[in-house]
Amino acid sequence: MSHIYPNYPQAGYLIIKNLRIENANTLSSPLTYGFPAISGFVGAVHALSRTLAQSQDFSHLRLDGTLIACRDIHIQRYRDSRYSNYSFNQTRNPILKDGSSAAIIESGRCHLTVSLAIGIYGNFEQQQMDGLKRFIAEKIQQQRIAGGSVVGIDAKAPVSYSETINECKKDFLPAFILMNAHEELTTICEEKQLSPLDALIETAVIHQIPDDDGTWHSESIKTGRGWLVPIPVGYQGISPVIAAGKLNNSRNPEYPAQYVETIYSLGKWVFPNRIADLQHAFWYQTYDAEHNLYLVQQP
């Protein structure tokens, strides 16, 4: 259910297949990297919804809720040997107007192929379907997603529509869907008597244990729990809200700003056929004014 558009009835789902994105931001938070932040996809869908609302033919429709299915990802990184640390591949920006070299801005990038399912809200008319599909297929390729550029989309069926999402599992194959694994995090904390931060760090550790016969074996807290990954799930406000135009060097000075810290949890990549109800795989934006929390959550 949409928290942004509570007065709009849900009219079904749009499935955008095989989006090829280049140079997306692989640094999902100050402490994690690998797959772009969920907020990068949820924010892109929100921007697409605002574009839809400003259109002449579809101004009565809204988009909210994002299912993320990743089919392929290549992190742009390098290391000299299998025991060396990785370094991100960096690029030099074009020269400046005066001919001098621009500074290298260190960043982490990745190329990936994802399919997205998006909830559509509003009084929908079936005769608008073909026009809506063309509109979405065109506009999604004109905007950034997680900081990257969309360079391609499925050639045969770029955008499809379905009234129910569970009938569309085959559309996401072969891929893995990102799910919230907060329950697994709670279980690990209770079983191992760890704090949530220690439990998150433990999911990134492989222990080498010596055996009695002189050999070694590996142990991980993730064994038997699936493909667990630490993920950022939102932000905690740590300062009062600053009025629009009052914060120097703000990216969007026309809006109020606030200093925040990242909130972490545990995520899990799951094969679509292992998810009983795909409605639980959609990420939604929520705002908790009482606790000053900006979150992306699954129902």
PDB file of C-alpha atoms in Angstrom, residues 4-272:
ATOM      1  CA  ILE A   4       2.504   8.721  -0.385  1.00  0.00           C
ATOM      2  CA  TYR A   5      -0.789   8.401  -2.277  1.00  0.00           C
ATOM      3  CA  PRO A   6      -3.265   6.935   0.255  1.00  0.00           C
ATOM      4  CA  ASN A   7      -6.253   8.388  -1.600  1.00  0.00           C
ATOM      5  CA  TYR A   8      -5.390   6.746  -4.916  1.00  0.00           C
ATOM      6  CA  PRO A   9      -6.754   3.204  -5.512  1.00  0.00           C
ATOM      7  CA  GLN A  10      -4.206   0.702  -6.745  1.00  0.00           C
ATOM      8  CA  ALA A  11      -4.847  -0.227 -10.382  1.00  0.00           C
ATOM      9  CA  GLY A  12      -2.222  -2.930 -10.907  1.00  0.00           C
ATOM     10  CA  TYR A  13       1.474  -3.246 -11.641  1.00  0.00           C
ATOM     11  CA  LEU A  14       3.866  -2.212 -14.388  1.00  0.00           C
ATOM     12  CA  ILE A  15       6.834  -4.501 -15.076  1.00  0.00           C
ATOM     13  CA  ILE A  16       9.885  -2.931 -16.713  1.00  0.00           C
ATOM     14  CA  LYS A  17      12.120  -5.706 -17.977  1.00  0.00           C
ATOM     15  CA  ASN A  18      15.874  -5.886 -18.393  1.00  0.00           C
ATOM     16  CA  LEU A  19      16.898  -2.297 -17.787  1.00  0.00           C
ATOM     17  CA  ARG A  20      20.597  -1.998 -18.591  1.00  0.00           C
ATOM     18  CA  ILE A  21      22.183   0.694 -16.423  1.00  0.00           C
ATOM     19  CA  GLU A  22      25.774   1.903 -16.717  1.00  0.00           C
ATOM     20  CA  ASN A  23      27.873   3.711 -14.117  1.00  0.00           C
ATOM     21  CA  ALA A  24      25.362   3.384 -11.287  1.00  0.00           C
ATOM     22  CA  ASN A  25      26.639   4.282  -7.815  1.00  0.00           C
ATOM     23  CA  THR A  26      27.827   1.047  -6.238  1.00  0.00           C
ATOM     24  CA  LEU A  27      28.524   2.796  -2.897  1.00  0.00           C
ATOM     25  CA  SER A  28      25.155   2.251  -1.254  1.00  0.00           C
ATOM     26  CA  SER A  29      26.205   3.904   2.031  1.00  0.00           C
ATOM     27  CA  PRO A  30      29.319   5.071   3.908  1.00  0.00           C
ATOM     28  CA  LEU A  31      29.924   1.456   5.045  1.00  0.00           C
ATOM     29  CA  THR A  32      28.564  -0.776   2.266  1.00  0.00           C
ATOM     30  CA  TYR A  33      29.169  -1.263  -1.428  1.00  0.00           C
ATOM     31  CA  GLY A  34      28.263  -3.770  -4.111  1.00  0.00           C
ATOM     32  CA  PHE A  35      24.688  -3.056  -5.172  1.00  0.00           C
ATOM     33  CA  PRO A  36      23.242   0.487  -5.456  1.00  0.00           C
ATOM     34  CA  ALA A  37      21.139   1.762  -2.560  1.00  0.00           C
ATOM     35  CA  ILE A  38      17.439   0.882  -2.576  1.00  0.00           C
ATOM     36  CA  SER A  39      16.681   4.590  -2.303  1.00  0.00           C
ATOM     37  CA  GLY A  40      18.291   5.014  -5.750  1.00  0.00           C
ATOM     38  CA  PHE A  41      15.571   2.882  -7.330  1.00  0.00           C
ATOM     39  CA  VAL A  42      12.680   4.079  -5.157  1.00  0.00           C
ATOM     40  CA  GLY A  43      13.704   7.669  -5.832  1.00  0.00           C
ATOM     41  CA  ALA A  44      13.860   7.035  -9.582  1.00  0.00           C
ATOM     42  CA  VAL A  45      10.323   5.633  -9.509  1.00  0.00           C
ATOM     43  CA  HIS A  46       9.158   8.676  -7.526  1.00  0.00           C
ATOM     44  CA  ALA A  47      10.726  10.958 -10.163  1.00  0.00           C
ATOM     45  CA  LEU A  48       8.989   8.924 -12.886  1.00  0.00           C
ATOM     46  CA  SER A  49       5.693   9.309 -11.019  1.00  0.00           C
ATOM     47  CA  ARG A  50       6.141  13.103 -10.944  1.00  0.00           C
ATOM     48  CA  THR A  51       6.843  13.071 -14.684  1.00  0.00           C
ATOM     49  CA  LEU A  52       3.672  11.025 -15.184  1.00  0.00           C
ATOM     50  CA  ALA A  53       1.648  13.478 -13.080  1.00  0.00           C
ATOM     51  CA  GLN A  54       2.840  16.386 -15.225  1.00  0.00           C
ATOM     52  CA  SER A  55       1.852  14.695 -18.493  1.00  0.00           C
ATOM     53  CA  GLN A  56      -1.292  15.645 -20.358  1.00  0.00           C
ATOM     54  CA  ASP A  57      -2.780  12.164 -20.725  1.00  0.00           C
ATOM     55  CA  PHE A  58      -1.795  10.496 -17.439  1.00  0.00           C
ATOM     56  CA  SER A  59      -1.928  13.290 -14.862  1.00  0.00           C
ATOM     57  CA  HIS A  60      -4.503  11.271 -12.864  1.00  0.00           C
ATOM     58  CA  LEU A  61      -2.075   8.373 -12.299  1.00  0.00           C
ATOM     59  CA  ARG A  62       0.724   7.887  -9.761  1.00  0.00           C
ATOM     60  CA  LEU A  63       3.511   5.328  -9.246  1.00  0.00           C
ATOM     61  CA  ASP A  64       4.744   3.960  -5.928  1.00  0.00           C
ATOM     62  CA  GLY A  65       6.267   0.752  -4.588  1.00  0.00           C
ATOM     63  CA  THR A  66       9.288  -0.828  -6.283  1.00  0.00           C
ATOM     64  CA  LEU A  67      10.284  -4.483  -6.632  1.00  0.00           C
ATOM     65  CA  ILE A  68      13.968  -4.856  -7.556  1.00  0.00           C
ATOM     66  CA  ALA A  69      15.131  -7.981  -9.409  1.00  0.00           C
ATOM     67  CA  CYS A  70      18.807  -8.019 -10.367  1.00  0.00           C
ATOM     68  CA  ARG A  71      19.890 -10.240 -13.227  1.00  0.00           C
ATOM     69  CA  ASP A  72      23.505  -9.183 -13.703  1.00  0.00           C
ATOM     70  CA  ILE A  73      25.985  -6.768 -12.134  1.00  0.00           C
ATOM     71  CA  HIS A  74      29.601  -5.856 -12.801  1.00  0.00           C
ATOM     72  CA  ILE A  75      31.359  -3.696 -10.223  1.00  0.00           C
ATOM     73  CA  GLN A  76      34.044  -1.540 -11.818  1.00  0.00           C
ATOM     74  CA  ARG A  77      36.963  -2.554  -9.614  1.00  0.00           C
ATOM     75  CA  TYR A  78      40.447  -4.057  -9.863  1.00  0.00           C
ATOM     76  CA  ARG A  79      43.027  -5.894  -7.775  1.00  0.00           C
ATOM     77  CA  ASP A  80      46.520  -7.134  -8.563  1.00  0.00           C
ATOM     78  CA  SER A  81      45.987 -10.641  -7.193  1.00  0.00           C
ATOM     79  CA  ARG A  82      43.314 -12.722  -5.465  1.00  0.00           C
ATOM     80  CA  TYR A  83      44.741 -11.760  -2.066  1.00  0.00           C
ATOM     81  CA  SER A  84      44.949  -8.014  -2.740  1.00  0.00           C
ATOM     82  CA  ASN A  85      42.358  -5.441  -1.760  1.00  0.00           C
ATOM     83  CA  TYR A  86      40.044  -4.160  -4.474  1.00  0.00           C
ATOM     84  CA  SER A  87      40.311  -0.616  -5.825  1.00  0.00           C
ATOM     85  CA  PHE A  88      37.559   1.109  -7.772  1.00  0.00           C
ATOM     86  CA  ASN A  89      38.312   1.932 -11.379  1.00  0.00           C
ATOM     87  CA  GLN A  90      38.387   5.715 -11.704  1.00  0.00           C
ATOM     88  CA  THR A  91      37.776   7.915 -14.730  1.00  0.00           C
ATOM     89  CA  ARG A  92      39.113  11.335 -15.600  1.00  0.00           C
ATOM     90  CA  ASN A  93      36.525  14.005 -16.293  1.00  0.00           C
ATOM     91  CA  PRO A  94      36.704  16.071 -19.522  1.00  0.00           C
ATOM     92  CA  ILE A  95      39.109  19.022 -19.489  1.00  0.00           C
ATOM     93  CA  LEU A  96      37.857  22.357 -18.226  1.00  0.00           C
ATOM     94  CA  LYS A  97      37.024  25.383 -20.390  1.00  0.00           C
ATOM     95  CA  ASP A  98      40.519  26.803 -19.891  1.00  0.00           C
ATOM     96  CA  GLY A  99      42.110  23.546 -21.071  1.00  0.00           C
ATOM     97  CA  SER A 100      43.309  22.413 -17.660  1.00  0.00           C
ATOM     98  CA  SER A 101      42.647  18.935 -16.292  1.00  0.00           C
ATOM     99  CA  ALA A 102      39.608  18.445 -14.102  1.00  0.00           C
ATOM    100  CA  ALA A 103      40.088  16.876 -10.715  1.00  0.00           C
ATOM    101  CA  ILE A 104      39.482  13.148 -10.365  1.00  0.00           C
ATOM    102  CA  ILE A 105      36.421  12.601  -8.195  1.00  0.00           C
ATOM    103  CA  GLU A 106      36.780   9.226  -6.515  1.00  0.00           C
ATOM    104  CA  SER A 107      33.640   7.126  -6.924  1.00  0.00           C
ATOM    105  CA  GLY A 108      32.498   3.518  -7.125  1.00  0.00           C
ATOM    106  CA  ARG A 109      30.534   2.491 -10.188  1.00  0.00           C
ATOM    107  CA  CYS A 110      28.832  -0.598 -11.532  1.00  0.00           C
ATOM    108  CA  HIS A 111      27.024  -1.776 -14.641  1.00  0.00           C
ATOM    109  CA  LEU A 112      23.906  -3.840 -13.998  1.00  0.00           C
ATOM    110  CA  THR A 113      20.765  -5.309 -15.546  1.00  0.00           C
ATOM    111  CA  VAL A 114      17.593  -5.150 -13.449  1.00  0.00           C
ATOM    112  CA  SER A 115      13.873  -5.658 -13.865  1.00  0.00           C
ATOM    113  CA  LEU A 116      11.499  -3.459 -11.862  1.00  0.00           C
ATOM    114  CA  ALA A 117       7.876  -3.930 -10.894  1.00  0.00           C
ATOM    115  CA  ILE A 118       6.065  -0.722  -9.966  1.00  0.00           C
ATOM    116  CA  GLY A 119       2.661  -0.220  -8.397  1.00  0.00           C
ATOM    117  CA  ILE A 120       0.310   2.026 -10.385  1.00  0.00           C
ATOM    118  CA  TYR A 121      -2.362   4.088  -8.617  1.00  0.00           C
ATOM    119  CA  GLY A 122      -5.410   5.999  -9.867  1.00  0.00           C
ATOM    120  CA  ASN A 123      -8.546   5.402 -11.876  1.00  0.00           C
ATOM    121  CA  PHE A 124      -7.102   3.491 -14.765  1.00  0.00           C
ATOM    122  CA  GLU A 125      -8.767   2.981 -18.169  1.00  0.00           C
ATOM    123  CA  GLN A 126      -7.729  -0.022 -20.234  1.00  0.00           C
ATOM    124  CA  GLN A 127      -7.809   1.904 -23.523  1.00  0.00           C
ATOM    125  CA  GLN A 128      -4.909   4.002 -22.176  1.00  0.00           C
ATOM    126  CA  MET A 129      -2.729   0.933 -21.764  1.00  0.00           C
ATOM    127  CA  ASP A 130      -0.659   1.067 -24.959  1.00  0.00           C
ATOM    128  CA  GLY A 131      -0.022   4.790 -24.564  1.00  0.00           C
ATOM    129  CA  LEU A 132       0.994   4.353 -20.930  1.00  0.00           C
ATOM    130  CA  LYS A 133       3.443   1.556 -21.798  1.00  0.00           C
ATOM    131  CA  ARG A 134       5.076   3.697 -24.484  1.00  0.00           C
ATOM    132  CA  PHE A 135       5.253   6.679 -22.117  1.00  0.00           C
ATOM    133  CA  ILE A 136       6.944   4.673 -19.353  1.00  0.00           C
ATOM    134  CA  ALA A 137       9.358   2.945 -21.751  1.00  0.00           C
ATOM    135  CA  GLU A 138      10.398   6.328 -23.158  1.00  0.00           C
ATOM    136  CA  LYS A 139      10.693   8.315 -19.922  1.00  0.00           C
ATOM    137  CA  ILE A 140      12.518   5.634 -17.900  1.00  0.00           C
ATOM    138  CA  GLN A 141      15.337   5.798 -20.448  1.00  0.00           C
ATOM    139  CA  GLN A 142      15.592   9.585 -20.155  1.00  0.00           C
ATOM    140  CA  GLN A 143      16.340   9.731 -16.453  1.00  0.00           C
ATOM    141  CA  ARG A 144      19.014   8.562 -14.045  1.00  0.00           C
ATOM    142  CA  ILE A 145      18.581   5.456 -11.921  1.00  0.00           C
ATOM    143  CA  ALA A 146      20.835   5.168  -8.858  1.00  0.00           C
ATOM    144  CA  GLY A 147      23.129   7.730 -10.460  1.00  0.00           C
ATOM    145  CA  GLY A 148      23.595   5.630 -13.603  1.00  0.00           C
ATOM    146  CA  SER A 149      22.465   6.056 -17.191  1.00  0.00           C
ATOM    147  CA  VAL A 150      19.890   3.751 -18.768  1.00  0.00           C
ATOM    148  CA  VAL A 151      21.438   2.449 -21.978  1.00  0.00           C
ATOM    149  CA  GLY A 152      18.897  -0.208 -22.942  1.00  0.00           C
ATOM    150  CA  ILE A 153      15.660  -1.996 -22.165  1.00  0.00           C
ATOM    151  CA  ASP A 154      14.090  -5.302 -23.160  1.00  0.00           C
ATOM    152  CA  ALA A 155      13.555  -5.226 -26.939  1.00  0.00           C
ATOM    153  CA  LYS A 156      10.504  -7.500 -27.127  1.00  0.00           C
ATOM    154  CA  ALA A 157       8.394  -6.447 -24.136  1.00  0.00           C
ATOM    155  CA  PRO A 158       9.994  -3.443 -22.385  1.00  0.00           C
ATOM    156  CA  VAL A 159       6.909  -2.626 -20.270  1.00  0.00           C
ATOM    157  CA  SER A 160       4.008  -4.921 -19.427  1.00  0.00           C
ATOM    158  CA  TYR A 161       0.965  -4.589 -17.186  1.00  0.00           C
ATOM    159  CA  SER A 162      -0.672  -7.008 -14.774  1.00  0.00           C
ATOM    160  CA  GLU A 163      -3.523  -6.685 -12.312  1.00  0.00           C
ATOM    161  CA  THR A 164      -1.859  -9.193  -9.961  1.00  0.00           C
ATOM    162  CA  ILE A 165       1.861  -9.488  -9.338  1.00  0.00           C
ATOM    163  CA  ASN A 166       2.183 -13.152  -8.389  1.00  0.00           C
ATOM    164  CA  GLU A 167       1.391 -14.185 -11.955  1.00  0.00           C
ATOM    165  CA  CYS A 168       4.504 -12.341 -13.142  1.00  0.00           C
ATOM    166  CA  LYS A 169       7.231 -14.385 -11.429  1.00  0.00           C
ATOM    167  CA  LYS A 170       8.432 -15.731 -14.769  1.00  0.00           C
ATOM    168  CA  ASP A 171       9.024 -12.162 -15.980  1.00  0.00           C
ATOM    169  CA  PHE A 172      11.823 -11.744 -13.427  1.00  0.00           C
ATOM    170  CA  LEU A 173      13.705 -14.921 -14.310  1.00  0.00           C
ATOM    171  CA  PRO A 174      16.632 -15.440 -14.253  1.00  0.00           C
ATOM    172  CA  ALA A 175      17.236 -12.946 -11.431  1.00  0.00           C
ATOM    173  CA  PHE A 176      17.223 -12.543  -7.667  1.00  0.00           C
ATOM    174  CA  ILE A 177      14.850 -10.217  -5.810  1.00  0.00           C
ATOM    175  CA  LEU A 178      16.073  -8.039  -2.937  1.00  0.00           C
ATOM    176  CA  MET A 179      14.105  -8.735   0.250  1.00  0.00           C
ATOM    177  CA  ASN A 180      14.258  -7.288   3.754  1.00  0.00           C
ATOM    178  CA  ALA A 181      15.899  -9.763   6.161  1.00  0.00           C
ATOM    179  CA  HIS A 182      15.371  -7.932   9.421  1.00  0.00           C
ATOM    180  CA  GLU A 183      13.912 -11.084  11.000  1.00  0.00           C
ATOM    181  CA  GLU A 184      17.134 -12.984  10.201  1.00  0.00           C
ATOM    182  CA  LEU A 185      19.119 -10.126  11.786  1.00  0.00           C
ATOM    183  CA  THR A 186      17.027 -10.398  14.950  1.00  0.00           C
ATOM    184  CA  THR A 187      17.498 -14.177  15.005  1.00  0.00           C
ATOM    185  CA  ILE A 188      21.292 -13.864  14.636  1.00  0.00           C
ATOM    186  CA  CYS A 189      21.412 -11.306  17.466  1.00  0.00           C
ATOM    187  CA  GLU A 190      19.454 -13.613  19.779  1.00  0.00           C
ATOM    188  CA  GLU A 191      21.285 -16.830  18.869  1.00  0.00           C
ATOM    189  CA  LYS A 192      24.816 -15.389  19.028  1.00  0.00           C
ATOM    190  CA  GLN A 193      24.140 -12.772  21.756  1.00  0.00           C
ATOM    191  CA  LEU A 194      25.420 -10.019  19.481  1.00  0.00           C
ATOM    192  CA  SER A 195      24.476  -6.381  19.139  1.00  0.00           C
ATOM    193  CA  PRO A 196      22.825  -5.484  15.794  1.00  0.00           C
ATOM    194  CA  LEU A 197      26.034  -3.748  14.639  1.00  0.00           C
ATOM    195  CA  ASP A 198      28.200  -6.763  15.557  1.00  0.00           C
ATOM    196  CA  ALA A 199      25.719  -9.060  13.807  1.00  0.00           C
ATOM    197  CA  LEU A 200      25.919  -6.972  10.623  1.00  0.00           C
ATOM    198  CA  ILE A 201      29.725  -7.022  10.730  1.00  0.00           C
ATOM    199  CA  GLU A 202      29.661 -10.777  11.341  1.00  0.00           C
ATOM    200  CA  THR A 203      27.774 -11.321   8.075  1.00  0.00           C
ATOM    201  CA  ALA A 204      30.818  -9.935   6.247  1.00  0.00           C
ATOM    202  CA  VAL A 205      33.308 -12.221   8.042  1.00  0.00           C
ATOM    203  CA  ILE A 206      34.593 -15.684   7.096  1.00  0.00           C
ATOM    204  CA  HIS A 207      36.307 -17.521   9.973  1.00  0.00           C
ATOM    205  CA  GLN A 208      39.148 -19.933   9.185  1.00  0.00           C
ATOM    206  CA  ILE A 209      39.001 -22.711  11.808  1.00  0.00           C
ATOM    207  CA  PRO A 210      41.843 -25.268  12.322  1.00  0.00           C
ATOM    208  CA  ASP A 211      40.839 -28.942  12.442  1.00  0.00           C
ATOM    209  CA  ASP A 212      42.416 -31.696  14.555  1.00  0.00           C
ATOM    210  CA  ASP A 213      44.077 -33.260  11.502  1.00  0.00           C
ATOM    211  CA  GLY A 214      45.926 -30.042  10.674  1.00  0.00           C
ATOM    212  CA  THR A 215      43.595 -28.871   7.939  1.00  0.00           C
ATOM    213  CA  TRP A 216      41.409 -25.774   8.009  1.00  0.00           C
ATOM    214  CA  HIS A 217      37.767 -25.155   7.234  1.00  0.00           C
ATOM    215  CA  SER A 218      35.695 -21.988   6.756  1.00  0.00           C
ATOM    216  CA  GLU A 219      32.724 -20.919   8.850  1.00  0.00           C
ATOM    217  CA  SER A 220      30.261 -18.090   8.255  1.00  0.00           C
ATOM    218  CA  ILE A 221      27.267 -16.974  10.227  1.00  0.00           C
ATOM    219  CA  LYS A 222      25.394 -16.840   6.904  1.00  0.00           C
ATOM    220  CA  THR A 223      25.663 -20.598   6.296  1.00  0.00           C
ATOM    221  CA  GLY A 224      22.184 -22.077   5.876  1.00  0.00           C
ATOM    222  CA  ARG A 225      20.475 -18.665   6.045  1.00  0.00           C
ATOM    223  CA  GLY A 226      20.504 -17.741   2.351  1.00  0.00           C
ATOM    224  CA  TRP A 227      22.255 -14.916   0.486  1.00  0.00           C
ATOM    225  CA  LEU A 228      22.398 -12.267   3.220  1.00  0.00           C
ATOM    226  CA  VAL A 229      23.840  -8.795   2.629  1.00  0.00           C
ATOM    227  CA  PRO A 230      24.044  -5.652   4.820  1.00  0.00           C
ATOM    228  CA  ILE A 231      21.958  -2.868   3.277  1.00  0.00           C
ATOM    229  CA  PRO A 232      21.023   0.738   4.106  1.00  0.00           C
ATOM    230  CA  VAL A 233      17.281   1.116   4.678  1.00  0.00           C
ATOM    231  CA  GLY A 234      16.931   4.831   5.285  1.00  0.00           C
ATOM    232  CA  TYR A 235      18.130   7.790   7.284  1.00  0.00           C
ATOM    233  CA  GLN A 236      17.872   9.177  10.816  1.00  0.00           C
ATOM    234  CA  GLY A 237      17.592  12.934  11.081  1.00  0.00           C
ATOM    235  CA  ILE A 238      20.299  14.316  13.392  1.00  0.00           C
ATOM    236  CA  SER A 239      19.610  18.050  13.096  1.00  0.00           C
ATOM    237  CA  PRO A 240      16.615  20.371  12.865  1.00  0.00           C
ATOM    238  CA  VAL A 241      15.124  20.822   9.399  1.00  0.00           C
ATOM    239  CA  ILE A 242      16.855  23.716   7.624  1.00  0.00           C
ATOM    240  CA  ALA A 243      14.609  25.988   5.565  1.00  0.00           C
ATOM    241  CA  ALA A 244      14.906  26.041   1.785  1.00  0.00           C
ATOM    242  CA  GLY A 245      17.794  28.146   0.533  1.00  0.00           C
ATOM    243  CA  LYS A 246      19.440  28.464   3.970  1.00  0.00           C
ATOM    244  CA  LEU A 247      21.987  25.616   3.640  1.00  0.00           C
ATOM    245  CA  ASN A 248      25.124  26.441   1.669  1.00  0.00           C
ATOM    246  CA  ASN A 249      26.018  24.083  -1.211  1.00  0.00           C
ATOM    247  CA  SER A 250      22.741  22.180  -0.932  1.00  0.00           C
ATOM    248  CA  ARG A 251      22.056  20.022  -4.002  1.00  0.00           C
ATOM    249  CA  ASN A 252      18.421  21.188  -4.174  1.00  0.00           C
ATOM    250  CA  PRO A 253      18.268  24.604  -2.504  1.00  0.00           C
ATOM    251  CA  GLU A 254      14.567  24.968  -3.395  1.00  0.00           C
ATOM    252  CA  TYR A 255      13.701  22.324  -0.781  1.00  0.00           C
ATOM    253  CA  PRO A 256      14.269  22.151   3.016  1.00  0.00           C
ATOM    254  CA  ALA A 257      17.346  20.137   4.043  1.00  0.00           C
ATOM    255  CA  GLN A 258      18.458  18.130   7.055  1.00  0.00           C
ATOM    256  CA  TYR A 259      21.632  16.395   8.229  1.00  0.00           C
ATOM    257  CA  VAL A 260      21.074  12.641   8.529  1.00  0.00           C
ATOM    258  CA  GLU A 261      22.872   9.391   9.347  1.00  0.00           C
ATOM    259  CA  THR A 262      22.359   6.125   7.455  1.00  0.00           C
ATOM    260  CA  ILE A 263      20.299   3.328   9.024  1.00  0.00           C
ATOM    261  CA  TYR A 264      21.469  -0.223   8.317  1.00  0.00           C
ATOM    262  CA  SER A 265      19.712  -3.559   8.285  1.00  0.00           C
ATOM    263  CA  LEU A 266      20.069  -6.931   6.636  1.00  0.00           C
ATOM    264  CA  GLY A 267      18.856  -7.794   3.131  1.00  0.00           C
ATOM    265  CA  LYS A 268      18.534 -11.075   1.311  1.00  0.00           C
ATOM    266  CA  TRP A 269      18.635 -12.003  -2.377  1.00  0.00           C
ATOM    267  CA  VAL A 270      15.874 -14.536  -3.065  1.00  0.00           C
ATOM    268  CA  PHE A 271      14.937 -16.432  -6.225  1.00  0.00           C
ATOM    269  CA  PRO A 272      11.419 -15.343  -7.343  1.00  0.00           C
TER     270      PRO A 272
END
